[in-house]
Amino acid sequence: MGNEYLIAALVYVVSSVGLMFYLQQQSSKLKSKVDALTLLVKESDRQRESVKRELNELRSGTIGMGRKLIELEKKQNAQSELIEETSQQDPQAKLYSRAVKMIALGADIDELMRECELPKAEVELLLRLHKK
């Protein structure tokens, strides 16, 4: 009966050592996987920070462009008002504005000459410039 205990103890020790080696291998595999995942996370963080910086740069550029567009729109509105004021002060310009509106409505050469009191050559030029 003593041999049986000895054999059982030997089997227990051998299987424990085998199990220990197996667990050590698995632990080593898991450690290498954890290391690989850690590298991936670090690379992902680096890329995320890079994208974040680029996004901030784009956002700043967009804000700057928006401000410039607002300035340009203000300048355009001011120039449009100035043109409108100038055309209101010049009686000849009123005739041309009226002629352009009439052209848009489909007026012919004779009608334009009669209503706007413009020479035929000017009416023909206006028609060529503003007909679609």
PDB file of C-alpha atoms in Angstrom:
ATOM      1  CA  MET A   1       0.000   0.000   0.000  1.00  0.00           C
ATOM      2  CA  GLY A   2       2.969   2.305   0.528  1.00  0.00           C
ATOM      3  CA  ASN A   3       3.921   2.023  -3.135  1.00  0.00           C
ATOM      4  CA  GLU A   4       0.491   3.094  -4.197  1.00  0.00           C
ATOM      5  CA  TYR A   5       0.784   6.267  -2.152  1.00  0.00           C
ATOM      6  CA  LEU A   6       4.212   6.847  -3.567  1.00  0.00           C
ATOM      7  CA  ILE A   7       2.941   6.349  -7.133  1.00  0.00           C
ATOM      8  CA  ALA A   8      -0.077   8.558  -6.446  1.00  0.00           C
ATOM      9  CA  ALA A   9       2.171  11.234  -4.965  1.00  0.00           C
ATOM     10  CA  LEU A  10       4.535  10.932  -7.939  1.00  0.00           C
ATOM     11  CA  VAL A  11       1.604  11.236 -10.396  1.00  0.00           C
ATOM     12  CA  TYR A  12       0.351  14.211  -8.428  1.00  0.00           C
ATOM     13  CA  VAL A  13       3.753  15.916  -8.519  1.00  0.00           C
ATOM     14  CA  VAL A  14       4.290  15.184 -12.230  1.00  0.00           C
ATOM     15  CA  SER A  15       0.806  16.400 -13.153  1.00  0.00           C
ATOM     16  CA  SER A  16       1.258  19.485 -10.935  1.00  0.00           C
ATOM     17  CA  VAL A  17       4.580  20.267 -12.650  1.00  0.00           C
ATOM     18  CA  GLY A  18       2.962  19.702 -16.068  1.00  0.00           C
ATOM     19  CA  LEU A  19       0.043  21.920 -15.124  1.00  0.00           C
ATOM     20  CA  MET A  20       2.460  24.568 -13.857  1.00  0.00           C
ATOM     21  CA  PHE A  21       4.382  24.541 -17.180  1.00  0.00           C
ATOM     22  CA  TYR A  22       1.103  24.684 -19.122  1.00  0.00           C
ATOM     23  CA  LEU A  23      -0.149  27.632 -17.051  1.00  0.00           C
ATOM     24  CA  GLN A  24       3.215  29.361 -17.454  1.00  0.00           C
ATOM     25  CA  GLN A  25       2.988  28.987 -21.243  1.00  0.00           C
ATOM     26  CA  GLN A  26      -0.554  30.318 -21.250  1.00  0.00           C
ATOM     27  CA  SER A  27       0.526  33.188 -19.022  1.00  0.00           C
ATOM     28  CA  SER A  28       3.394  33.950 -21.410  1.00  0.00           C
ATOM     29  CA  LYS A  29       1.005  33.918 -24.392  1.00  0.00           C
ATOM     30  CA  LEU A  30      -1.427  36.189 -22.569  1.00  0.00           C
ATOM     31  CA  LYS A  31       1.398  38.557 -21.617  1.00  0.00           C
ATOM     32  CA  SER A  32       2.520  38.820 -25.253  1.00  0.00           C
ATOM     33  CA  LYS A  33      -1.090  39.471 -26.310  1.00  0.00           C
ATOM     34  CA  VAL A  34      -1.442  42.137 -23.625  1.00  0.00           C
ATOM     35  CA  ASP A  35       1.813  43.738 -24.793  1.00  0.00           C
ATOM     36  CA  ALA A  36       0.572  43.738 -28.403  1.00  0.00           C
ATOM     37  CA  LEU A  37      -2.753  45.259 -27.352  1.00  0.00           C
ATOM     38  CA  THR A  38      -0.917  47.878 -25.287  1.00  0.00           C
ATOM     39  CA  LEU A  39       1.074  48.883 -28.376  1.00  0.00           C
ATOM     40  CA  LEU A  40      -2.126  49.078 -30.410  1.00  0.00           C
ATOM     41  CA  VAL A  41      -3.772  51.269 -27.774  1.00  0.00           C
ATOM     42  CA  LYS A  42      -0.742  53.587 -27.683  1.00  0.00           C
ATOM     43  CA  GLU A  43      -0.727  53.862 -31.485  1.00  0.00           C
ATOM     44  CA  SER A  44      -4.473  54.484 -31.473  1.00  0.00           C
ATOM     45  CA  ASP A  45      -4.042  57.226 -28.862  1.00  0.00           C
ATOM     46  CA  ARG A  46      -1.268  58.824 -30.927  1.00  0.00           C
ATOM     47  CA  GLN A  47      -3.440  58.780 -34.055  1.00  0.00           C
ATOM     48  CA  ARG A  48      -6.426  60.142 -32.141  1.00  0.00           C
ATOM     49  CA  GLU A  49      -4.344  63.039 -30.846  1.00  0.00           C
ATOM     50  CA  SER A  50      -3.076  63.720 -34.358  1.00  0.00           C
ATOM     51  CA  VAL A  51      -6.618  63.756 -35.747  1.00  0.00           C
ATOM     52  CA  LYS A  52      -7.723  65.956 -32.855  1.00  0.00           C
ATOM     53  CA  ARG A  53      -4.985  68.500 -33.667  1.00  0.00           C
ATOM     54  CA  GLU A  54      -5.897  68.459 -37.360  1.00  0.00           C
ATOM     55  CA  LEU A  55      -9.573  68.916 -36.519  1.00  0.00           C
ATOM     56  CA  ASN A  56      -8.751  71.900 -34.302  1.00  0.00           C
ATOM     57  CA  GLU A  57      -6.684  73.411 -37.124  1.00  0.00           C
ATOM     58  CA  LEU A  58      -9.552  72.899 -39.564  1.00  0.00           C
ATOM     59  CA  ARG A  59     -12.002  74.396 -37.094  1.00  0.00           C
ATOM     60  CA  SER A  60      -9.783  77.456 -36.652  1.00  0.00           C
ATOM     61  CA  GLY A  61      -9.434  77.810 -40.412  1.00  0.00           C
ATOM     62  CA  THR A  62     -13.172  77.514 -40.895  1.00  0.00           C
ATOM     63  CA  ILE A  63     -13.834  80.183 -38.293  1.00  0.00           C
ATOM     64  CA  GLY A  64     -11.311  82.473 -39.986  1.00  0.00           C
ATOM     65  CA  MET A  65     -12.891  81.869 -43.383  1.00  0.00           C
ATOM     66  CA  GLY A  66     -16.329  82.564 -41.931  1.00  0.00           C
ATOM     67  CA  ARG A  67     -15.135  85.896 -40.590  1.00  0.00           C
ATOM     68  CA  LYS A  68     -13.587  86.798 -43.937  1.00  0.00           C
ATOM     69  CA  LEU A  69     -16.818  85.852 -45.716  1.00  0.00           C
ATOM     70  CA  ILE A  70     -18.792  88.098 -43.382  1.00  0.00           C
ATOM     71  CA  GLU A  71     -16.375  90.965 -44.085  1.00  0.00           C
ATOM     72  CA  LEU A  72     -16.638  90.387 -47.830  1.00  0.00           C
ATOM     73  CA  GLU A  73     -20.423  90.260 -47.621  1.00  0.00           C
ATOM     74  CA  LYS A  74     -20.462  93.565 -45.751  1.00  0.00           C
ATOM     75  CA  LYS A  75     -18.185  95.124 -48.379  1.00  0.00           C
ATOM     76  CA  GLN A  76     -20.353  93.754 -51.179  1.00  0.00           C
ATOM     77  CA  ASN A  77     -23.495  95.130 -49.542  1.00  0.00           C
ATOM     78  CA  ALA A  78     -21.846  98.516 -49.120  1.00  0.00           C
ATOM     79  CA  GLN A  79     -20.776  98.519 -52.772  1.00  0.00           C
ATOM     80  CA  SER A  80     -24.242  97.458 -53.886  1.00  0.00           C
ATOM     81  CA  GLU A  81     -25.750 100.313 -51.922  1.00  0.00           C
ATOM     82  CA  LEU A  82     -23.227 102.719 -53.401  1.00  0.00           C
ATOM     83  CA  ILE A  83     -24.029 101.521 -56.917  1.00  0.00           C
ATOM     84  CA  GLU A  84     -27.737 101.859 -56.215  1.00  0.00           C
ATOM     85  CA  GLU A  85     -27.263 105.386 -54.882  1.00  0.00           C
ATOM     86  CA  THR A  86     -25.153 106.332 -57.874  1.00  0.00           C
ATOM     87  CA  SER A  87     -27.687 104.925 -60.322  1.00  0.00           C
ATOM     88  CA  GLN A  88     -30.463 106.832 -58.523  1.00  0.00           C
ATOM     89  CA  GLN A  89     -28.555 110.108 -58.855  1.00  0.00           C
ATOM     90  CA  ASP A  90     -27.770 109.701 -62.567  1.00  0.00           C
ATOM     91  CA  PRO A  91     -30.922 110.119 -64.688  1.00  0.00           C
ATOM     92  CA  GLN A  92     -29.214 108.432 -67.650  1.00  0.00           C
ATOM     93  CA  ALA A  93     -28.476 105.401 -65.472  1.00  0.00           C
ATOM     94  CA  LYS A  94     -32.177 105.186 -64.620  1.00  0.00           C
ATOM     95  CA  LEU A  95     -32.947 104.846 -68.308  1.00  0.00           C
ATOM     96  CA  TYR A  96     -30.419 102.057 -68.685  1.00  0.00           C
ATOM     97  CA  SER A  97     -31.738 100.276 -65.595  1.00  0.00           C
ATOM     98  CA  ARG A  98     -35.235 100.528 -66.962  1.00  0.00           C
ATOM     99  CA  ALA A  99     -34.064  99.255 -70.347  1.00  0.00           C
ATOM    100  CA  VAL A 100     -32.383  96.236 -68.716  1.00  0.00           C
ATOM    101  CA  LYS A 101     -35.576  95.452 -66.804  1.00  0.00           C
ATOM    102  CA  MET A 102     -37.605  95.742 -69.989  1.00  0.00           C
ATOM    103  CA  ILE A 103     -35.176  93.426 -71.794  1.00  0.00           C
ATOM    104  CA  ALA A 104     -35.654  90.888 -69.018  1.00  0.00           C
ATOM    105  CA  LEU A 105     -39.411  91.162 -69.605  1.00  0.00           C
ATOM    106  CA  GLY A 106     -38.941  90.575 -73.353  1.00  0.00           C
ATOM    107  CA  ALA A 107     -39.187  94.049 -74.870  1.00  0.00           C
ATOM    108  CA  ASP A 108     -38.067  94.508 -78.496  1.00  0.00           C
ATOM    109  CA  ILE A 109     -35.775  97.158 -80.043  1.00  0.00           C
ATOM    110  CA  ASP A 110     -38.528  99.585 -81.066  1.00  0.00           C
ATOM    111  CA  GLU A 111     -40.222  99.465 -77.681  1.00  0.00           C
ATOM    112  CA  LEU A 112     -36.927 100.078 -75.888  1.00  0.00           C
ATOM    113  CA  MET A 113     -36.016 102.997 -78.159  1.00  0.00           C
ATOM    114  CA  ARG A 114     -39.443 104.586 -77.663  1.00  0.00           C
ATOM    115  CA  GLU A 115     -39.803 104.054 -73.870  1.00  0.00           C
ATOM    116  CA  CYS A 116     -36.206 104.719 -72.814  1.00  0.00           C
ATOM    117  CA  GLU A 117     -35.342 107.330 -75.442  1.00  0.00           C
ATOM    118  CA  LEU A 118     -32.120 105.545 -76.325  1.00  0.00           C
ATOM    119  CA  PRO A 119     -30.452 105.399 -79.752  1.00  0.00           C
ATOM    120  CA  LYS A 120     -30.794 102.183 -81.747  1.00  0.00           C
ATOM    121  CA  ALA A 121     -27.080 101.294 -81.408  1.00  0.00           C
ATOM    122  CA  GLU A 122     -27.247 101.497 -77.606  1.00  0.00           C
ATOM    123  CA  VAL A 123     -30.425  99.437 -77.494  1.00  0.00           C
ATOM    124  CA  GLU A 124     -28.851  96.779 -79.701  1.00  0.00           C
ATOM    125  CA  LEU A 125     -25.789  96.702 -77.449  1.00  0.00           C
ATOM    126  CA  LEU A 126     -27.952  96.370 -74.341  1.00  0.00           C
ATOM    127  CA  LEU A 127     -29.915  93.551 -75.947  1.00  0.00           C
ATOM    128  CA  ARG A 128     -26.718  91.671 -76.800  1.00  0.00           C
ATOM    129  CA  LEU A 129     -25.347  92.151 -73.300  1.00  0.00           C
ATOM    130  CA  HIS A 130     -28.461  91.196 -71.355  1.00  0.00           C
ATOM    131  CA  LYS A 131     -30.344  88.662 -73.452  1.00  0.00           C
ATOM    132  CA  LYS A 132     -30.006  85.120 -72.234  1.00  0.00           C
TER     133      LYS A 132
END
